[in-house]
Coordinates of C-alpha atoms in Angstrom, one line a residue:
M27 CA -5.6 -12.7 12.0
R28 CA -9.1 -10.9 12.7
A29 CA -10.4 -11.5 16.4
S30 CA -14.0 -12.8 17.1
V31 CA -14.7 -14.2 13.5
P32 CA -14.0 -17.8 12.2
A33 CA -10.3 -18.9 12.3
M34 CA -8.4 -17.5 9.0
S35 CA -5.4 -17.1 7.5
L36 CA -3.9 -14.3 5.6
Q37 CA -4.9 -15.6 2.0
P38 CA -1.8 -16.1 -0.4
W39 CA -2.2 -14.2 -3.2
F40 CA -1.7 -11.0 -0.4
R41 CA 1.9 -11.9 0.4
D42 CA 2.9 -12.8 -2.7
A43 CA 1.6 -10.0 -4.5
K44 CA 4.4 -7.6 -3.7
L45 CA 3.2 -4.8 -5.4
G46 CA 0.2 -2.8 -5.7
V47 CA -1.1 0.3 -6.7
F48 CA -2.7 3.1 -4.2
V49 CA -5.2 5.1 -6.2
H50 CA -6.7 8.3 -4.2
Y51 CA -9.4 9.7 -6.7
G52 CA -12.1 12.3 -5.9
V53 CA -13.3 16.0 -5.6
Y54 CA -10.0 16.7 -4.2
A55 CA -8.7 16.6 -7.5
V56 CA -10.9 19.8 -9.0
D57 CA -8.7 22.3 -7.2
S58 CA -5.4 19.9 -6.9
V59 CA -5.8 20.0 -2.8
A60 CA -5.1 18.0 -0.5
E61 CA -7.6 15.2 0.5
S62 CA -9.9 16.2 3.3
W63 CA -7.2 17.5 5.1
S64 CA -7.1 20.8 3.3
F65 CA -10.7 22.2 5.0
Y66 CA -9.9 20.2 8.3
T67 CA -6.2 22.1 8.8
G68 CA -7.4 25.5 7.2
E69 CA -5.5 25.4 4.0
V70 CA -8.7 26.4 2.2
S71 CA -12.3 27.2 3.7
H72 CA -14.7 24.4 3.9
E73 CA -16.7 26.2 1.4
R74 CA -14.2 26.4 -1.0
Y75 CA -13.6 22.6 -0.2
M76 CA -17.1 21.8 -0.9
S77 CA -17.4 23.8 -3.8
Q78 CA -15.5 21.4 -6.1
L79 CA -18.7 18.8 -6.1
D80 CA -20.0 21.1 -8.5
R81 CA -17.2 20.5 -10.9
F82 CA -16.0 17.0 -10.6
T83 CA -16.7 15.5 -14.0
A84 CA -14.5 12.2 -14.3
V85 CA -15.2 12.9 -17.8
R86 CA -12.1 10.8 -18.8
Y87 CA -12.2 8.3 -16.3
D88 CA -11.4 5.1 -18.1
P89 CA -11.6 1.7 -15.5
A90 CA -10.2 -0.3 -18.3
A91 CA -7.0 2.0 -19.1
W92 CA -6.3 1.9 -15.2
A93 CA -6.0 -1.4 -15.7
D94 CA -3.6 -2.0 -18.1
L95 CA -1.4 0.6 -16.4
F96 CA -1.6 -1.2 -13.7
A97 CA -0.3 -4.6 -15.0
R98 CA 2.2 -2.6 -16.8
A99 CA 3.6 -1.3 -13.4
G100 CA 3.7 -4.9 -12.3
A101 CA 1.1 -4.2 -9.6
R102 CA -0.9 -7.5 -8.8
Y103 CA -3.4 -5.1 -6.6
A104 CA -4.8 -1.8 -6.4
V105 CA -6.5 0.1 -3.7
L106 CA -9.0 2.7 -4.5
T107 CA -10.5 5.2 -2.1
A108 CA -13.9 4.7 -2.3
R109 CA -14.8 7.4 0.2
H110 CA -11.8 9.3 2.2
H111 CA -12.2 11.7 5.6
D112 CA -14.3 14.1 3.5
G113 CA -17.2 11.4 3.5
V114 CA -17.7 12.2 -0.4
A115 CA -18.4 8.1 -1.5
L116 CA -17.3 7.0 -5.1
W117 CA -20.7 5.2 -5.4
E118 CA -24.5 6.1 -4.7
S119 CA -24.8 5.0 -1.5
A120 CA -28.6 4.0 0.3
Q121 CA -26.8 5.4 3.9
G122 CA -27.0 8.4 2.7
G123 CA -24.3 11.3 2.8
L124 CA -22.4 12.7 0.1
D125 CA -21.7 10.7 -3.3
V126 CA -20.1 11.5 -6.6
V127 CA -23.5 9.9 -8.1
R128 CA -25.6 12.5 -6.8
H129 CA -24.2 15.1 -5.8
T130 CA -21.1 16.1 -8.7
P131 CA -21.5 16.2 -12.3
A132 CA -19.9 12.7 -12.8
G133 CA -23.3 11.3 -12.0
R134 CA -22.1 7.7 -12.1
D135 CA -21.3 5.2 -10.1
L136 CA -16.7 5.0 -10.4
L137 CA -16.3 1.8 -8.3
A138 CA -18.4 -0.6 -10.2
G139 CA -15.9 -0.2 -13.5
Y140 CA -13.2 -0.4 -11.4
A141 CA -13.7 -3.3 -10.0
S142 CA -14.8 -5.3 -13.2
A143 CA -11.7 -3.7 -14.8
L144 CA -9.1 -5.1 -12.9
R145 CA -10.4 -8.4 -12.1
E146 CA -10.1 -8.7 -16.0
R147 CA -7.1 -7.9 -15.8
G148 CA -6.6 -10.6 -13.2
L149 CA -5.7 -8.1 -10.7
R150 CA -6.7 -7.9 -6.9
V151 CA -9.4 -5.3 -5.9
G152 CA -8.8 -3.4 -2.7
L153 CA -11.0 -0.7 -1.6
Y154 CA -10.4 2.0 0.9
Y155 CA -12.5 3.3 3.6
S156 CA -12.2 6.1 5.7
H157 CA -14.3 5.3 9.5
S158 CA -14.3 9.0 9.9
D159 CA -16.5 11.1 7.7
W160 CA -15.9 15.1 9.0
N161 CA -18.9 16.0 6.7
H162 CA -21.3 13.9 8.6
P163 CA -23.6 15.6 10.7
D164 CA -23.3 12.5 13.4
Y165 CA -19.6 12.1 13.3
P166 CA -18.3 14.9 16.1
T167 CA -20.8 13.5 18.7
L168 CA -18.4 11.6 21.0
V169 CA -15.3 12.6 22.7
H170 CA -12.1 10.4 22.6
P171 CA -11.1 9.7 26.1
D172 CA -7.1 9.5 25.5
P173 CA -6.0 11.0 22.3
P174 CA -2.3 10.8 23.2
A175 CA -1.2 11.5 19.7
H176 CA -3.5 13.3 17.9
D177 CA -4.7 16.3 20.3
D178 CA -6.2 17.8 17.4
V179 CA -9.1 15.7 17.3
L180 CA -10.0 17.5 20.6
A181 CA -10.0 20.8 19.3
S182 CA -11.4 20.1 15.8
A183 CA -15.2 20.8 15.3
Y184 CA -15.5 18.3 12.2
V185 CA -14.2 15.6 15.1
T186 CA -15.9 16.4 18.8
P187 CA -18.7 17.9 20.4
Q188 CA -17.1 21.1 20.7
D189 CA -19.2 22.0 24.1
G190 CA -18.0 19.1 25.7
V191 CA -21.7 17.0 25.5
E192 CA -22.0 13.7 23.8
D193 CA -24.8 12.6 22.1
P194 CA -24.6 9.0 22.2
V195 CA -28.0 8.3 20.3
A196 CA -26.3 10.3 17.1
W197 CA -23.1 8.1 17.2
D198 CA -25.2 4.7 17.3
R199 CA -26.3 6.5 13.9
Y200 CA -23.2 7.2 12.2
L201 CA -22.1 3.8 13.3
A202 CA -25.2 2.5 11.5
Y203 CA -24.2 4.3 8.6
R204 CA -20.4 3.3 8.6
D205 CA -21.5 -0.3 8.9
G206 CA -24.1 -0.2 6.0
Q207 CA -21.7 1.4 3.9
V208 CA -18.9 -1.4 4.6
A209 CA -21.4 -3.8 3.9
E210 CA -22.8 -2.4 0.5
L211 CA -18.8 -2.2 -0.6
I212 CA -18.5 -6.2 -0.1
D213 CA -22.2 -6.7 -1.6
R214 CA -21.7 -4.6 -4.6
Y215 CA -17.8 -4.8 -5.8
R216 CA -16.8 -7.9 -3.5
P217 CA -13.4 -6.7 -2.8
D218 CA -10.4 -8.9 -2.4
L219 CA -9.1 -6.3 0.5
L220 CA -10.5 -3.7 2.4
W221 CA -7.9 -0.7 3.2
F222 CA -9.0 0.9 6.7
D223 CA -8.4 4.6 7.5
G224 CA -9.4 7.5 10.3
E225 CA -8.8 4.9 13.0
W226 CA -7.1 7.5 15.7
E227 CA -9.6 9.5 16.3
R228 CA -11.7 7.4 18.5
T229 CA -10.6 3.9 20.9
P230 CA -11.4 0.3 19.3
R231 CA -14.4 0.1 21.6
Q232 CA -15.8 3.5 20.6
W233 CA -15.4 2.2 16.9
R234 CA -16.7 -1.0 17.9
M235 CA -13.9 -2.5 15.6
A236 CA -15.5 -6.0 17.0
E237 CA -18.7 -5.9 15.8
L238 CA -17.6 -4.2 12.5
A239 CA -14.7 -7.5 12.3
N240 CA -17.5 -9.9 12.8
L241 CA -19.7 -8.0 9.7
I242 CA -16.9 -8.3 7.5
G243 CA -15.8 -12.1 8.6
A244 CA -19.7 -13.1 8.1
A245 CA -20.0 -11.2 4.6
A246 CA -16.6 -12.0 3.1
P247 CA -14.1 -14.4 5.2
D248 CA -11.8 -14.0 2.2
T249 CA -11.2 -10.3 2.1
V250 CA -8.1 -9.2 4.0
V251 CA -8.1 -6.4 5.9
N252 CA -5.0 -3.7 6.7
A253 CA -4.5 -3.1 10.4
R254 CA -6.6 0.1 10.4
L255 CA -9.6 -2.5 11.8
T256 CA -7.7 -2.2 14.8
G257 CA -6.9 -5.0 16.6
H258 CA -8.6 -7.6 13.9
G259 CA -6.6 -6.6 11.0
D260 CA -4.3 -8.8 8.8
Y261 CA -1.6 -6.8 8.0
A262 CA 0.6 -3.3 9.4
T263 CA 0.8 -0.3 7.1
P264 CA 3.7 2.1 7.8
E265 CA 3.8 4.9 5.7
Q266 CA 6.3 7.2 3.8
G267 CA 9.0 5.6 4.8
L268 CA 10.9 2.4 5.1
P269 CA 11.1 0.8 8.6
V270 CA 15.1 0.0 9.5
R271 CA 13.6 -3.4 11.3
A272 CA 10.4 -5.1 9.5
P273 CA 6.7 -5.2 11.5
D274 CA 5.9 -8.5 12.8
G275 CA 4.1 -10.6 10.7
P276 CA 2.7 -9.4 7.2
W277 CA 3.6 -6.0 6.1
E278 CA 2.9 -3.2 3.3
L279 CA 4.5 -0.1 3.0
C280 CA 2.4 2.7 1.6
L281 CA 4.9 5.1 -0.9
T282 CA 4.0 8.2 -2.8
V283 CA 5.3 8.4 -6.5
N284 CA 6.0 12.1 -5.3
D285 CA 5.5 13.6 -2.2
S286 CA 1.3 13.9 -2.5
W287 CA -1.4 11.2 -2.0
G288 CA -3.6 12.5 -4.2
Y289 CA -3.1 14.9 -7.2
R290 CA -1.1 18.3 -6.7
R291 CA -0.8 20.8 -9.4
G292 CA 3.2 22.1 -8.7
D293 CA 3.7 18.8 -6.9
D294 CA 6.9 17.9 -9.6
R295 CA 9.4 16.0 -6.6
H296 CA 8.9 12.4 -8.2
K297 CA 10.8 9.9 -7.3
S298 CA 13.3 8.5 -9.9
V299 CA 12.5 4.9 -11.3
R300 CA 16.2 4.1 -10.0
M301 CA 14.9 5.2 -6.4
L302 CA 11.5 3.2 -7.0
V303 CA 13.3 0.2 -7.7
R304 CA 15.4 0.8 -5.0
Y305 CA 12.3 0.8 -2.5
L306 CA 10.4 -1.9 -4.2
T307 CA 13.2 -4.6 -3.5
E308 CA 14.0 -3.4 0.1
T309 CA 10.8 -3.6 1.1
V310 CA 10.2 -7.1 -0.6
G311 CA 13.6 -8.2 0.7
M312 CA 12.3 -7.1 4.0
G313 CA 8.8 -9.2 3.3
G314 CA 6.6 -6.9 2.8
N315 CA 5.1 -5.4 -0.2
L316 CA 4.5 -2.0 -1.9
L317 CA 1.6 0.0 -2.2
L318 CA 2.4 2.8 -4.4
A319 CA 0.2 5.9 -4.4
V320 CA -0.7 8.0 -7.1
G321 CA -3.4 10.3 -8.0
P322 CA -5.5 11.0 -10.9
R323 CA -6.2 14.6 -12.5
E324 CA -10.3 15.2 -12.0
D325 CA -11.0 14.1 -15.3
G326 CA -9.6 10.5 -14.5
T327 CA -6.4 10.6 -16.1
F328 CA -2.8 10.3 -15.1
T329 CA 0.3 12.8 -15.5
A330 CA 2.8 11.6 -17.9
A331 CA 5.0 11.8 -15.0
Q332 CA 3.2 9.5 -12.7
T333 CA 2.3 6.9 -15.6
D334 CA 6.0 6.7 -17.2
R335 CA 7.2 5.7 -13.3
L336 CA 5.1 3.3 -13.2
T337 CA 5.8 1.9 -16.6
G338 CA 9.6 2.3 -15.6
L339 CA 9.3 0.0 -12.5
G340 CA 6.9 -1.8 -14.5
D341 CA 9.7 -2.6 -17.2
W342 CA 12.3 -3.4 -14.5
V343 CA 9.9 -6.0 -12.7
R344 CA 9.1 -7.3 -16.0
A345 CA 13.0 -8.3 -16.3
H346 CA 13.2 -9.9 -12.7
Q347 CA 10.2 -11.1 -11.5
E348 CA 11.6 -14.7 -10.8
A349 CA 13.2 -12.3 -7.7
V350 CA 10.2 -10.4 -6.8
Y351 CA 6.8 -12.6 -7.0
G352 CA 6.1 -15.3 -4.8
T353 CA 9.4 -14.9 -2.7
V354 CA 10.0 -14.5 0.7
A355 CA 12.2 -12.5 2.8
G356 CA 15.8 -12.8 1.7
A357 CA 19.0 -12.5 4.0
P358 CA 19.1 -10.6 7.0
P359 CA 21.3 -7.1 7.0
G360 CA 25.0 -8.1 7.2
H361 CA 25.1 -11.0 4.8
H362 CA 24.9 -9.1 2.0
Y363 CA 25.2 -5.4 1.0
G364 CA 22.2 -4.9 -0.5
P365 CA 18.5 -6.1 -0.3
S366 CA 17.5 -10.1 -1.1
T367 CA 15.2 -12.2 -1.7
L368 CA 14.6 -15.9 -1.1
A369 CA 12.7 -17.9 -3.2
A370 CA 9.4 -19.9 -1.6
D371 CA 11.5 -23.2 -1.8
R372 CA 14.5 -21.5 0.0
R373 CA 17.0 -22.8 -2.8
T374 CA 17.7 -19.8 -5.0
L375 CA 18.9 -16.5 -3.1
Y376 CA 18.4 -13.2 -5.2
L377 CA 21.2 -10.5 -4.8
V378 CA 20.0 -7.1 -5.4
C379 CA 23.1 -5.1 -6.3
F380 CA 22.1 -1.1 -6.7
D381 CA 25.5 -0.1 -7.9
V382 CA 28.0 -1.2 -10.3
P383 CA 29.6 -4.3 -9.2
R384 CA 33.7 -3.9 -8.9
E385 CA 35.3 -7.0 -9.0
A386 CA 33.1 -9.3 -6.6
V387 CA 29.9 -9.6 -5.0
T388 CA 30.4 -10.9 -1.7
V389 CA 28.0 -13.1 0.4
R390 CA 28.9 -13.8 4.2
G391 CA 27.9 -16.5 6.4
L392 CA 26.4 -19.0 3.7
R393 CA 26.7 -22.3 4.7
T394 CA 24.9 -23.6 1.9
P395 CA 27.0 -24.6 -0.7
L396 CA 26.6 -23.1 -4.5
R397 CA 25.8 -24.9 -7.6
R398 CA 25.6 -21.6 -10.1
V399 CA 25.5 -18.1 -10.2
T400 CA 23.8 -16.1 -13.4
V401 CA 22.8 -12.6 -13.8
L402 CA 18.9 -12.3 -14.1
G403 CA 17.5 -11.4 -16.8
T404 CA 20.7 -12.2 -19.4
G405 CA 21.1 -15.7 -17.8
T406 CA 24.9 -15.1 -17.9
E407 CA 26.6 -17.4 -15.7
L408 CA 29.6 -16.0 -12.8
G409 CA 32.4 -17.8 -11.5
H410 CA 32.3 -18.4 -7.6
R411 CA 34.4 -19.4 -4.7
V412 CA 35.0 -19.4 -0.8
V413 CA 37.9 -17.8 0.8
G414 CA 38.7 -18.4 4.3
G415 CA 36.5 -19.8 7.0
L416 CA 37.5 -22.1 10.0
H417 CA 35.8 -24.9 11.8
E418 CA 32.0 -24.0 12.1
V419 CA 32.5 -20.3 10.4
P420 CA 31.7 -20.5 7.0
G421 CA 34.4 -18.8 4.8
T422 CA 33.2 -15.5 2.8
T423 CA 31.7 -16.2 -1.0
V424 CA 32.9 -14.5 -3.6
I425 CA 31.0 -14.4 -6.6
D426 CA 32.8 -12.1 -10.1
A427 CA 31.4 -8.7 -11.1
P428 CA 29.4 -9.7 -14.0
D429 CA 30.1 -7.6 -17.7
P430 CA 29.1 -4.1 -17.8
R431 CA 26.9 -5.5 -20.3
D432 CA 24.9 -7.5 -18.3
V433 CA 24.3 -4.6 -15.7
D434 CA 21.1 -3.3 -15.0
P435 CA 20.7 0.5 -15.0
Y436 CA 18.6 0.6 -11.9
A437 CA 19.5 -2.6 -10.3
T438 CA 21.4 -6.1 -11.2
V439 CA 20.4 -8.7 -9.4
L440 CA 22.4 -12.4 -9.1
A441 CA 20.5 -15.5 -9.1
V442 CA 22.3 -17.6 -6.3
E443 CA 21.4 -21.3 -6.8
L444 CA 21.8 -23.2 -3.7
D445 CA 22.8 -26.8 -3.0
G446 CA 19.6 -27.2 -0.4
E447 CA 17.7 -24.9 1.5
L448 CA 19.4 -21.6 3.1
D449 CA 21.5 -21.9 5.9
L450 CA 23.0 -19.1 7.3
Y451 CA 25.8 -19.0 10.2
R452 CA 24.7 -16.2 12.6
G453 CA 27.4 -16.5 14.9
T454 CA 29.9 -13.7 16.1
G455 CA 33.1 -16.1 14.6
L456 CA 34.9 -16.6 18.4
R457 CA 35.9 -19.8 19.1

């Protein structure tokens, strides 16, 4: 919940969505270099990076095709990089700065069609926006007082005045530019979600996060905002690694389909569909969403490898959607050897089995009696029984292994229908 704005709760659609697509699209796709970071770290010169502006055409950009692909992937929302750290906006901003409309051959707004196409397919519209802008002349005018995890911000001429002399007036101009662009995004495209980044380069006070939160809360109170609106966001955003313990409150795992956020020619380290199913089910089983990142080529098209991963994941989701959408976190670790989800009414527990079950699937600590167990996707009913148990300690629920013909090649899901709400024993078993 955001502070300093009218009281609100996270919009229900976000918790129920489970899967989103994260699209890093910008001039960096021309030479397939790292988005913004490649000139910041010296991977390429600033001059070479900026020369990509002259060759960015988006000539085959088809937002309707994007929306169709995302829907087929099973996603319920998408997030597009409206403006990354390089400061190149995908719309024509009245606030000045760089944008693809006036400064590239693409010559048109790339956000309007995206927002319309997603809404036509029933998908929620997300926009990424970086607080930082490493090309804006007023940006490197303030010094972070204590950057413990990002010492590079003190050394970078793109961030910090190298003579150490601050210019508060220039910084005020920069924040007016940032706030003006955020207001434009809200007014023109009505995003369901704003995904901020770049927050580590200043303190929340320097960013005036409370004031920005007030702006968003007044203009778009139903817009979901991530926690990088520091101190005022709705949900946490761990990246590239599934946490061992779920963050407190709502959260979303940001994961690349290969090793790169944007398009990198030669990055063939794509995760298999099976691995993506594992990431999705483990994330949802811990109560989070998966935001899966793909990067279009300069012309606006996705590679076959990325498309195959998205459609393959979507095929699995469609066959098992009952165990994905609208669920809550399942049983904690130790009750089942794999992730699980729980229906919103808490009367059906969905057990995910990555490996082919041998002889039986077991559940420990289940107090609620079972009504029946079926294989999700085929409907085949499985036998079950309780073995052992003493006094308040329930026995082990043993479910017969499904026939090999009912086993999914990526992950098999068993729907355990309960005679009441889920009740789990969490004790030590000692008398």
